[in-house]
PDB file of C-alpha atoms and ligand atoms in Angstrom:
ATOM      1  CA  MET A 810     -11.919  18.058   6.800  1.00  0.00           C
ATOM      2  CA  THR A 811     -12.716  15.491   4.131  1.00  0.00           C
ATOM      3  CA  ARG A 812     -10.961  12.124   3.862  1.00  0.00           C
ATOM      4  CA  ILE A 813     -10.445  11.239   0.237  1.00  0.00           C
ATOM      5  CA  ALA A 814      -9.641   7.806  -1.181  1.00  0.00           C
ATOM      6  CA  VAL A 815      -8.401   7.769  -4.765  1.00  0.00           C
ATOM      7  CA  THR A 816      -9.076   4.416  -6.440  1.00  0.00           C
ATOM      8  CA  ARG A 817      -9.093   3.109  -9.997  1.00  0.00           C
ATOM      9  CA  GLY A 818     -11.278   0.430 -11.542  1.00  0.00           C
ATOM     10  CA  VAL A 819      -9.870  -3.013 -12.292  1.00  0.00           C
ATOM     11  CA  SER A 820      -8.296  -3.112 -15.756  1.00  0.00           C
ATOM     12  CA  PRO A 821      -9.666  -5.708 -18.203  1.00  0.00           C
ATOM     13  CA  ALA A 822      -5.977  -6.544 -18.751  1.00  0.00           C
ATOM     14  CA  ILE A 823      -5.352  -7.504 -15.091  1.00  0.00           C
ATOM     15  CA  SER A 824      -4.600 -11.106 -16.057  1.00  0.00           C
ATOM     16  CA  ARG A 825      -1.384  -9.750 -17.655  1.00  0.00           C
ATOM     17  CA  CYS A 826      -0.300  -8.101 -14.388  1.00  0.00           C
ATOM     18  CA  GLU A 827       3.254  -8.055 -13.097  1.00  0.00           C
ATOM     19  CA  LEU A 828       4.095 -10.861 -10.658  1.00  0.00           C
ATOM     20  CA  ALA A 829       7.218 -11.059  -8.507  1.00  0.00           C
ATOM     21  CA  HIS A 830       6.756 -13.801  -5.915  1.00  0.00           C
ATOM     22  CA  GLN A 831       3.566 -15.587  -6.984  1.00  0.00           C
ATOM     23  CA  GLU A 832       2.635 -18.054  -9.679  1.00  0.00           C
ATOM     24  CA  ARG A 833       0.288 -16.787 -12.368  1.00  0.00           C
ATOM     25  CA  CYS A 834      -3.254 -18.107 -12.104  1.00  0.00           C
ATOM     26  CA  ALA A 835      -6.551 -17.184 -13.756  1.00  0.00           C
ATOM     27  CA  ILE A 836      -8.259 -14.047 -12.456  1.00  0.00           C
ATOM     28  CA  ASP A 837     -12.035 -13.737 -12.738  1.00  0.00           C
ATOM     29  CA  LEU A 838     -12.473 -10.144 -13.909  1.00  0.00           C
ATOM     30  CA  THR A 839     -16.145  -9.954 -12.952  1.00  0.00           C
ATOM     31  CA  ALA A 840     -15.406 -11.204  -9.445  1.00  0.00           C
ATOM     32  CA  ALA A 841     -12.367  -8.922  -9.146  1.00  0.00           C
ATOM     33  CA  ARG A 842     -14.528  -5.923 -10.035  1.00  0.00           C
ATOM     34  CA  GLU A 843     -17.212  -6.942  -7.582  1.00  0.00           C
ATOM     35  CA  GLN A 844     -14.623  -7.317  -4.825  1.00  0.00           C
ATOM     36  CA  HIS A 845     -13.113  -3.970  -5.734  1.00  0.00           C
ATOM     37  CA  ARG A 846     -16.539  -2.350  -5.401  1.00  0.00           C
ATOM     38  CA  GLY A 847     -16.847  -4.013  -1.979  1.00  0.00           C
ATOM     39  CA  TYR A 848     -13.476  -2.525  -1.050  1.00  0.00           C
ATOM     40  CA  GLU A 849     -14.642   0.940  -2.148  1.00  0.00           C
ATOM     41  CA  ALA A 850     -17.809   0.455  -0.104  1.00  0.00           C
ATOM     42  CA  ALA A 851     -15.635  -0.343   2.928  1.00  0.00           C
ATOM     43  CA  LEU A 852     -13.699   2.887   2.360  1.00  0.00           C
ATOM     44  CA  GLU A 853     -16.993   4.781   2.243  1.00  0.00           C
ATOM     45  CA  ALA A 854     -18.235   3.028   5.358  1.00  0.00           C
ATOM     46  CA  LEU A 855     -15.141   4.346   7.143  1.00  0.00           C
ATOM     47  CA  GLY A 856     -15.909   7.907   6.079  1.00  0.00           C
ATOM     48  CA  CYS A 857     -13.872   8.279   2.898  1.00  0.00           C
ATOM     49  CA  ARG A 858     -15.096  10.121  -0.157  1.00  0.00           C
ATOM     50  CA  VAL A 859     -14.055   7.765  -2.951  1.00  0.00           C
ATOM     51  CA  GLU A 860     -12.692   9.423  -6.096  1.00  0.00           C
ATOM     52  CA  ALA A 861     -12.724   6.533  -8.554  1.00  0.00           C
ATOM     53  CA  LEU A 862     -10.671   6.870 -11.726  1.00  0.00           C
ATOM     54  CA  PRO A 863     -11.902   4.873 -14.724  1.00  0.00           C
ATOM     55  CA  ALA A 864     -10.340   1.482 -15.429  1.00  0.00           C
ATOM     56  CA  ASP A 865      -7.537   1.661 -17.984  1.00  0.00           C
ATOM     57  CA  PRO A 866      -7.532  -1.215 -20.514  1.00  0.00           C
ATOM     58  CA  GLY A 867      -3.886  -0.502 -21.382  1.00  0.00           C
ATOM     59  CA  LEU A 868      -2.479  -0.650 -17.843  1.00  0.00           C
ATOM     60  CA  ALA A 869      -2.835  -4.107 -16.332  1.00  0.00           C
ATOM     61  CA  ASP A 870      -1.817  -3.178 -12.763  1.00  0.00           C
ATOM     62  CA  SER A 871      -3.382   0.261 -12.584  1.00  0.00           C
ATOM     63  CA  VAL A 872      -5.950  -0.720  -9.926  1.00  0.00           C
ATOM     64  CA  PHE A 873      -2.989  -0.711  -7.518  1.00  0.00           C
ATOM     65  CA  VAL A 874      -2.886   3.078  -7.233  1.00  0.00           C
ATOM     66  CA  GLU A 875      -0.813   3.092  -4.049  1.00  0.00           C
ATOM     67  CA  ASP A 876       2.348   2.402  -6.005  1.00  0.00           C
ATOM     68  CA  ALA A 877       2.133   5.589  -8.091  1.00  0.00           C
ATOM     69  CA  ALA A 878       2.360   8.172  -5.288  1.00  0.00           C
ATOM     70  CA  ILE A 879       3.180   8.908  -1.657  1.00  0.00           C
ATOM     71  CA  VAL A 880       0.669  11.366  -0.223  1.00  0.00           C
ATOM     72  CA  LEU A 881       1.856  13.245   2.851  1.00  0.00           C
ATOM     73  CA  ASP A 882       0.159  16.070   4.739  1.00  0.00           C
ATOM     74  CA  GLU A 883       2.185  18.779   2.985  1.00  0.00           C
ATOM     75  CA  VAL A 884       3.043  17.353  -0.451  1.00  0.00           C
ATOM     76  CA  ALA A 885       2.607  14.317  -2.687  1.00  0.00           C
ATOM     77  CA  VAL A 886       5.521  12.533  -4.313  1.00  0.00           C
ATOM     78  CA  ILE A 887       4.817  10.954  -7.693  1.00  0.00           C
ATOM     79  CA  THR A 888       6.859   7.780  -7.886  1.00  0.00           C
ATOM     80  CA  ARG A 889       8.763   6.136 -10.718  1.00  0.00           C
ATOM     81  CA  PRO A 890       7.552   2.529 -10.399  1.00  0.00           C
ATOM     82  CA  GLY A 891      10.117  -0.245 -10.524  1.00  0.00           C
ATOM     83  CA  ALA A 892       8.232  -2.251 -13.156  1.00  0.00           C
ATOM     84  CA  VAL A 893       8.581  -0.510 -16.536  1.00  0.00           C
ATOM     85  CA  SER A 894       5.054  -1.555 -17.525  1.00  0.00           C
ATOM     86  CA  ARG A 895       3.697   0.434 -14.577  1.00  0.00           C
ATOM     87  CA  ARG A 896       5.412   3.764 -15.235  1.00  0.00           C
ATOM     88  CA  PRO A 897       2.562   5.195 -17.382  1.00  0.00           C
ATOM     89  CA  GLU A 898       0.227   4.820 -14.368  1.00  0.00           C
ATOM     90  CA  THR A 899       1.649   7.915 -12.698  1.00  0.00           C
ATOM     91  CA  ALA A 900       0.304  10.570 -15.115  1.00  0.00           C
ATOM     92  CA  SER A 901      -3.353  10.115 -14.218  1.00  0.00           C
ATOM     93  CA  ILE A 902      -2.554   9.770 -10.518  1.00  0.00           C
ATOM     94  CA  ALA A 903      -0.674  13.074 -10.663  1.00  0.00           C
ATOM     95  CA  GLY A 904      -3.768  14.582 -12.281  1.00  0.00           C
ATOM     96  CA  ALA A 905      -5.979  13.253  -9.478  1.00  0.00           C
ATOM     97  CA  LEU A 906      -3.687  14.554  -6.718  1.00  0.00           C
ATOM     98  CA  GLU A 907      -2.842  17.930  -8.213  1.00  0.00           C
ATOM     99  CA  PRO A 908      -5.931  19.710  -6.803  1.00  0.00           C
ATOM    100  CA  TYR A 909      -4.963  18.621  -3.292  1.00  0.00           C
ATOM    101  CA  ARG A 910      -1.169  18.760  -2.893  1.00  0.00           C
ATOM    102  CA  PRO A 911       1.926  20.345  -4.421  1.00  0.00           C
ATOM    103  CA  LEU A 912       3.558  17.558  -6.426  1.00  0.00           C
ATOM    104  CA  LEU A 913       7.173  16.375  -6.192  1.00  0.00           C
ATOM    105  CA  SER A 914       8.563  13.445  -8.149  1.00  0.00           C
ATOM    106  CA  ILE A 915      11.142  10.677  -8.179  1.00  0.00           C
ATOM    107  CA  GLU A 916      13.463  10.951 -11.169  1.00  0.00           C
ATOM    108  CA  ALA A 917      15.530   8.359 -13.091  1.00  0.00           C
ATOM    109  CA  PRO A 918      17.536   6.387 -12.205  1.00  0.00           C
ATOM    110  CA  GLY A 919      15.476   6.262  -9.014  1.00  0.00           C
ATOM    111  CA  THR A 920      12.700   3.680  -8.847  1.00  0.00           C
ATOM    112  CA  LEU A 921      10.096   3.609  -6.099  1.00  0.00           C
ATOM    113  CA  ASP A 922       6.762   1.847  -5.559  1.00  0.00           C
ATOM    114  CA  GLY A 923       4.434   3.373  -2.987  1.00  0.00           C
ATOM    115  CA  GLY A 924       4.001  -0.101  -1.505  1.00  0.00           C
ATOM    116  CA  ASP A 925       7.542   0.254  -0.210  1.00  0.00           C
ATOM    117  CA  VAL A 926       6.808   3.352   1.866  1.00  0.00           C
ATOM    118  CA  LEU A 927       5.472   2.985   5.401  1.00  0.00           C
ATOM    119  CA  ARG A 928       4.845   6.176   7.333  1.00  0.00           C
ATOM    120  CA  ILE A 929       4.943   6.109  11.119  1.00  0.00           C
ATOM    121  CA  GLY A 930       4.746   9.630  12.521  1.00  0.00           C
ATOM    122  CA  ARG A 931       7.464  11.722  10.865  1.00  0.00           C
ATOM    123  CA  THR A 932       9.464   8.646   9.838  1.00  0.00           C
ATOM    124  CA  LEU A 933       9.175   7.051   6.410  1.00  0.00           C
ATOM    125  CA  TYR A 934      10.452   3.478   6.356  1.00  0.00           C
ATOM    126  CA  VAL A 935      11.339   2.762   2.744  1.00  0.00           C
ATOM    127  CA  GLY A 936      11.894  -0.745   1.417  1.00  0.00           C
ATOM    128  CA  LEU A 937      14.887  -1.500  -0.733  1.00  0.00           C
ATOM    129  CA  SER A 938      13.101  -4.148  -2.768  1.00  0.00           C
ATOM    130  CA  GLY A 939      13.003  -5.569  -6.255  1.00  0.00           C
ATOM    131  CA  ARG A 940      11.039  -2.419  -7.184  1.00  0.00           C
ATOM    132  CA  SER A 941      12.565   0.418  -5.138  1.00  0.00           C
ATOM    133  CA  ASN A 942      16.231   1.396  -5.133  1.00  0.00           C
ATOM    134  CA  GLN A 943      18.735   3.357  -3.060  1.00  0.00           C
ATOM    135  CA  GLU A 944      18.743   6.252  -5.527  1.00  0.00           C
ATOM    136  CA  ALA A 945      15.023   6.817  -4.943  1.00  0.00           C
ATOM    137  CA  ASN A 946      15.561   6.502  -1.182  1.00  0.00           C
ATOM    138  CA  ASP A 947      18.198   9.229  -1.388  1.00  0.00           C
ATOM    139  CA  GLN A 948      15.944  11.463  -3.501  1.00  0.00           C
ATOM    140  CA  LEU A 949      13.047  10.986  -1.109  1.00  0.00           C
ATOM    141  CA  SER A 950      15.236  11.757   1.872  1.00  0.00           C
ATOM    142  CA  ALA A 951      16.592  14.960   0.315  1.00  0.00           C
ATOM    143  CA  THR A 952      13.279  16.176  -1.048  1.00  0.00           C
ATOM    144  CA  LEU A 953      11.378  15.615   2.215  1.00  0.00           C
ATOM    145  CA  ARG A 954      14.002  16.894   4.652  1.00  0.00           C
ATOM    146  CA  PRO A 955      12.604  20.452   4.449  1.00  0.00           C
ATOM    147  CA  TYR A 956       9.255  19.020   5.590  1.00  0.00           C
ATOM    148  CA  ASN A 957      10.889  17.359   8.568  1.00  0.00           C
ATOM    149  CA  TYR A 958      10.498  13.734   7.483  1.00  0.00           C
ATOM    150  CA  GLU A 959      13.228  11.228   8.198  1.00  0.00           C
ATOM    151  CA  VAL A 960      13.716   8.421   5.667  1.00  0.00           C
ATOM    152  CA  ARG A 961      15.030   5.064   6.881  1.00  0.00           C
ATOM    153  CA  SER A 962      15.887   2.285   4.441  1.00  0.00           C
ATOM    154  CA  VAL A 963      14.802  -1.276   5.154  1.00  0.00           C
ATOM    155  CA  ALA A 964      16.054  -4.282   3.169  1.00  0.00           C
ATOM    156  CA  VAL A 965      13.199  -6.266   1.572  1.00  0.00           C
ATOM    157  CA  GLU A 966      14.250  -9.478  -0.101  1.00  0.00           C
ATOM    158  CA  GLU A 967      11.625 -12.175   0.033  1.00  0.00           C
ATOM    159  CA  CYS A 968       8.420 -10.302  -0.659  1.00  0.00           C
ATOM    160  CA  LEU A 969       7.144  -7.729  -3.142  1.00  0.00           C
ATOM    161  CA  HIS A 970       7.131  -4.581  -1.014  1.00  0.00           C
ATOM    162  CA  LEU A 971       7.912  -3.431   2.517  1.00  0.00           C
ATOM    163  CA  LYS A 972       4.165  -3.182   3.155  1.00  0.00           C
ATOM    164  CA  SER A 973       3.795  -6.851   2.222  1.00  0.00           C
ATOM    165  CA  ALA A 974       5.796  -7.433   5.419  1.00  0.00           C
ATOM    166  CA  VAL A 975       4.600  -4.691   7.760  1.00  0.00           C
ATOM    167  CA  THR A 976       1.831  -2.076   8.046  1.00  0.00           C
ATOM    168  CA  ALA A 977       0.711   0.315  10.763  1.00  0.00           C
ATOM    169  CA  VAL A 978      -2.538  -0.665  12.495  1.00  0.00           C
ATOM    170  CA  GLY A 979      -2.455   2.103  15.107  1.00  0.00           C
ATOM    171  CA  ASP A 980      -0.448   5.234  15.958  1.00  0.00           C
ATOM    172  CA  ASP A 981       2.331   3.163  17.499  1.00  0.00           C
ATOM    173  CA  THR A 982       1.318  -0.378  16.545  1.00  0.00           C
ATOM    174  CA  VAL A 983       2.607  -2.408  13.602  1.00  0.00           C
ATOM    175  CA  LEU A 984       1.424  -5.703  12.128  1.00  0.00           C
ATOM    176  CA  VAL A 985       4.545  -7.635  11.116  1.00  0.00           C
ATOM    177  CA  ASP A 986       5.560 -10.818   9.327  1.00  0.00           C
ATOM    178  CA  ARG A 987       8.891 -11.516  11.031  1.00  0.00           C
ATOM    179  CA  GLN A 988       9.934 -13.942   8.307  1.00  0.00           C
ATOM    180  CA  TRP A 989      10.083 -10.995   5.915  1.00  0.00           C
ATOM    181  CA  VAL A 990      11.165  -8.087   8.123  1.00  0.00           C
ATOM    182  CA  ASP A 991      12.763  -7.781  11.535  1.00  0.00           C
ATOM    183  CA  PRO A 992      10.256  -6.174  13.953  1.00  0.00           C
ATOM    184  CA  ALA A 993      13.183  -4.584  15.823  1.00  0.00           C
ATOM    185  CA  VAL A 994      13.468  -2.106  12.934  1.00  0.00           C
ATOM    186  CA  PHE A 995      10.351  -0.323  14.222  1.00  0.00           C
ATOM    187  CA  VAL A 996      11.852   1.053  17.390  1.00  0.00           C
ATOM    188  CA  GLY A 997       9.344   1.800  20.134  1.00  0.00           C
ATOM    189  CA  ALA A 998       6.346   0.366  18.266  1.00  0.00           C
ATOM    190  CA  ARG A 999       3.993  -2.213  19.719  1.00  0.00           C
ATOM    191  CA  VAL A1000       4.322  -5.274  17.484  1.00  0.00           C
ATOM    192  CA  ILE A1001       1.515  -7.643  16.519  1.00  0.00           C
ATOM    193  CA  GLU A1002       2.863 -10.626  14.614  1.00  0.00           C
ATOM    194  CA  ILE A1003       0.879 -12.346  11.893  1.00  0.00           C
ATOM    195  CA  ASP A1004      -0.072 -15.982  12.283  1.00  0.00           C
ATOM    196  CA  PRO A1005       2.902 -17.751  10.656  1.00  0.00           C
ATOM    197  CA  HIS A1006       0.563 -19.951   8.567  1.00  0.00           C
ATOM    198  CA  GLU A1007      -0.817 -16.870   6.794  1.00  0.00           C
ATOM    199  CA  ARG A1008       1.771 -15.491   4.378  1.00  0.00           C
ATOM    200  CA  GLY A1009       0.821 -12.038   3.179  1.00  0.00           C
ATOM    201  CA  ALA A1010      -1.253 -11.274   6.267  1.00  0.00           C
ATOM    202  CA  ALA A1011       0.775  -8.220   7.339  1.00  0.00           C
ATOM    203  CA  ASN A1012      -0.966  -5.885   4.913  1.00  0.00           C
ATOM    204  CA  ALA A1013      -3.824  -4.004   6.603  1.00  0.00           C
ATOM    205  CA  LEU A1014      -5.243  -0.617   5.632  1.00  0.00           C
ATOM    206  CA  ARG A1015      -5.659   1.655   8.625  1.00  0.00           C
ATOM    207  CA  ILE A1016      -8.264   4.413   8.486  1.00  0.00           C
ATOM    208  CA  GLU A1017      -8.286   6.350  11.773  1.00  0.00           C
ATOM    209  CA  ASN A1018      -8.913   3.764  14.494  1.00  0.00           C
ATOM    210  CA  ARG A1019     -10.135   0.928  12.245  1.00  0.00           C
ATOM    211  CA  VAL A1020      -8.479  -1.329   9.682  1.00  0.00           C
ATOM    212  CA  ILE A1021      -9.717  -2.775   6.403  1.00  0.00           C
ATOM    213  CA  TYR A1022      -8.446  -6.336   6.298  1.00  0.00           C
ATOM    214  CA  PRO A1023      -8.624  -9.331   3.901  1.00  0.00           C
ATOM    215  CA  ALA A1024     -11.044 -12.174   4.651  1.00  0.00           C
ATOM    216  CA  SER A1025      -8.338 -14.700   3.738  1.00  0.00           C
ATOM    217  CA  PHE A1026      -6.381 -14.339   6.995  1.00  0.00           C
ATOM    218  CA  PRO A1027      -8.787 -15.323   9.813  1.00  0.00           C
ATOM    219  CA  ARG A1028      -6.098 -16.317  12.301  1.00  0.00           C
ATOM    220  CA  THR A1029      -4.262 -13.025  12.055  1.00  0.00           C
ATOM    221  CA  ARG A1030      -7.571 -11.195  12.104  1.00  0.00           C
ATOM    222  CA  HIS A1031      -8.250 -12.901  15.437  1.00  0.00           C
ATOM    223  CA  ARG A1032      -4.882 -11.669  16.711  1.00  0.00           C
ATOM    224  CA  LEU A1033      -5.750  -8.109  15.654  1.00  0.00           C
ATOM    225  CA  GLU A1034      -9.142  -8.242  17.345  1.00  0.00           C
ATOM    226  CA  THR A1035      -7.646  -9.730  20.493  1.00  0.00           C
ATOM    227  CA  ALA A1036      -5.226  -6.791  20.530  1.00  0.00           C
ATOM    228  CA  GLY A1037      -8.191  -4.400  20.448  1.00  0.00           C
ATOM    229  CA  ILE A1038      -8.038  -3.450  16.772  1.00  0.00           C
ATOM    230  CA  ASP A1039     -11.395  -2.798  15.106  1.00  0.00           C
ATOM    231  CA  VAL A1040     -11.370  -4.794  11.853  1.00  0.00           C
ATOM    232  CA  LEU A1041     -13.575  -4.383   8.771  1.00  0.00           C
ATOM    233  CA  VAL A1042     -13.213  -7.496   6.601  1.00  0.00           C
ATOM    234  CA  VAL A1043     -13.232  -7.436   2.789  1.00  0.00           C
ATOM    235  CA  ASP A1044     -12.892 -10.264   0.289  1.00  0.00           C
ATOM    236  CA  VAL A1045     -10.076  -9.373  -2.117  1.00  0.00           C
ATOM    237  CA  SER A1046      -9.125 -12.897  -3.172  1.00  0.00           C
ATOM    238  CA  GLU A1047      -9.095 -12.133  -6.921  1.00  0.00           C
ATOM    239  CA  LEU A1048      -6.904  -9.052  -6.441  1.00  0.00           C
ATOM    240  CA  GLN A1049      -4.567 -11.145  -4.261  1.00  0.00           C
ATOM    241  CA  LYS A1050      -3.974 -13.374  -7.311  1.00  0.00           C
ATOM    242  CA  ALA A1051      -2.390 -10.279  -8.915  1.00  0.00           C
ATOM    243  CA  GLU A1052      -0.147  -9.930  -5.830  1.00  0.00           C
ATOM    244  CA  GLY A1053      -2.361  -7.093  -4.626  1.00  0.00           C
ATOM    245  CA  ALA A1054      -3.449  -6.381  -1.085  1.00  0.00           C
ATOM    246  CA  VAL A1055      -5.611  -3.844   0.742  1.00  0.00           C
ATOM    247  CA  THR A1056      -3.243  -0.877   1.053  1.00  0.00           C
ATOM    248  CA  CYS A1057      -2.394  -0.919  -2.635  1.00  0.00           C
ATOM    249  CA  CYS A1058      -5.897  -0.274  -3.986  1.00  0.00           C
ATOM    250  CA  SER A1059      -6.247   3.280  -2.650  1.00  0.00           C
ATOM    251  CA  LEU A1060      -4.457   6.508  -1.809  1.00  0.00           C
ATOM    252  CA  VAL A1061      -6.113   7.859   1.322  1.00  0.00           C
ATOM    253  CA  PHE A1062      -5.501  11.378   2.581  1.00  0.00           C
ATOM    254  CA  GLU A1063      -7.154  14.360   4.202  1.00  0.00           C
ATOM    255  CA  ALA A1064      -8.138  17.436   2.225  1.00  0.00           C
TER     256      ALA A1064
HETATM  257  C1  CIR B1111       2.756  -5.627  -9.212  1.00  0.00           C
HETATM  258  O1  CIR B1111       3.464  -6.639  -9.232  1.00  0.00           O
HETATM  259  O2  CIR B1111       3.236  -4.494  -9.330  1.00  0.00           O
HETATM  260  C2  CIR B1111       1.274  -5.802  -9.068  1.00  0.00           C
HETATM  261  N1  CIR B1111       0.864  -6.999  -9.716  1.00  0.00           N
HETATM  262  C3  CIR B1111       0.871  -5.817  -7.610  1.00  0.00           C
HETATM  263  C4  CIR B1111       1.141  -4.512  -6.913  1.00  0.00           C
HETATM  264  C5  CIR B1111       0.638  -4.494  -5.515  1.00  0.00           C
HETATM  265  N2  CIR B1111       0.976  -3.256  -4.906  1.00  0.00           N
HETATM  266  C6  CIR B1111       1.054  -3.077  -3.602  1.00  0.00           C
HETATM  267  O3  CIR B1111       0.831  -3.986  -2.831  1.00  0.00           O
HETATM  268  N3  CIR B1111       1.405  -1.870  -3.175  1.00  0.00           N
END
């Protein structure tokens, strides 16, 4: 078994990225690229084989590959991103995934960003956000029923994606920002809450029994470590200025 992480280099156009809940500020492209390489090194340190797609000068947000697909054990679903500017990102991601999974897709008028899909076991929690709509939820539910996945919708109002508000940091453990999502939604899960001073701290990338986690949230990191979670810290401060986080920069799956 090989664990693959699909990534894509930081676009020289990243300063023109989409923003939903953050103010625009200058992004240092050289630093962003260096941080992205550090992130890829962290993926490799955790046993992933990184398949890096070349940076695309025409697609400002294309480093955030997570939003273009949902990769499950049996199939991959190519999304139809909510931001029109991001829709052309899916073609090259489909090309990268095609050798590994049969491909399904979300069709208009459905819109879905991968950042809105949180898998816990056979349940997919899907955010109804500014980017992902009920039509896509319904399509996902119907298309994945034969594979025995249950889709549950979760309202997301004050942040970009569901995974801005909650991620899985263990088989039955979630890291949650309760100001953005009600932890009671995740029935039966152990809940670790972020430090309330650290907005955005609920996004962690779990690889097996470790998590890749941003350096900018030391208090929440302490909570994770106290709860027995093994944390690998990366500096992604420039990518955070583009409203990015650690889950969104890779698609990780087994092949
Ligand atoms: C966007 O607004 O679409 C990008 N600037 C950020 C996307 C981050 N994606 C993610 O967290 N899944």
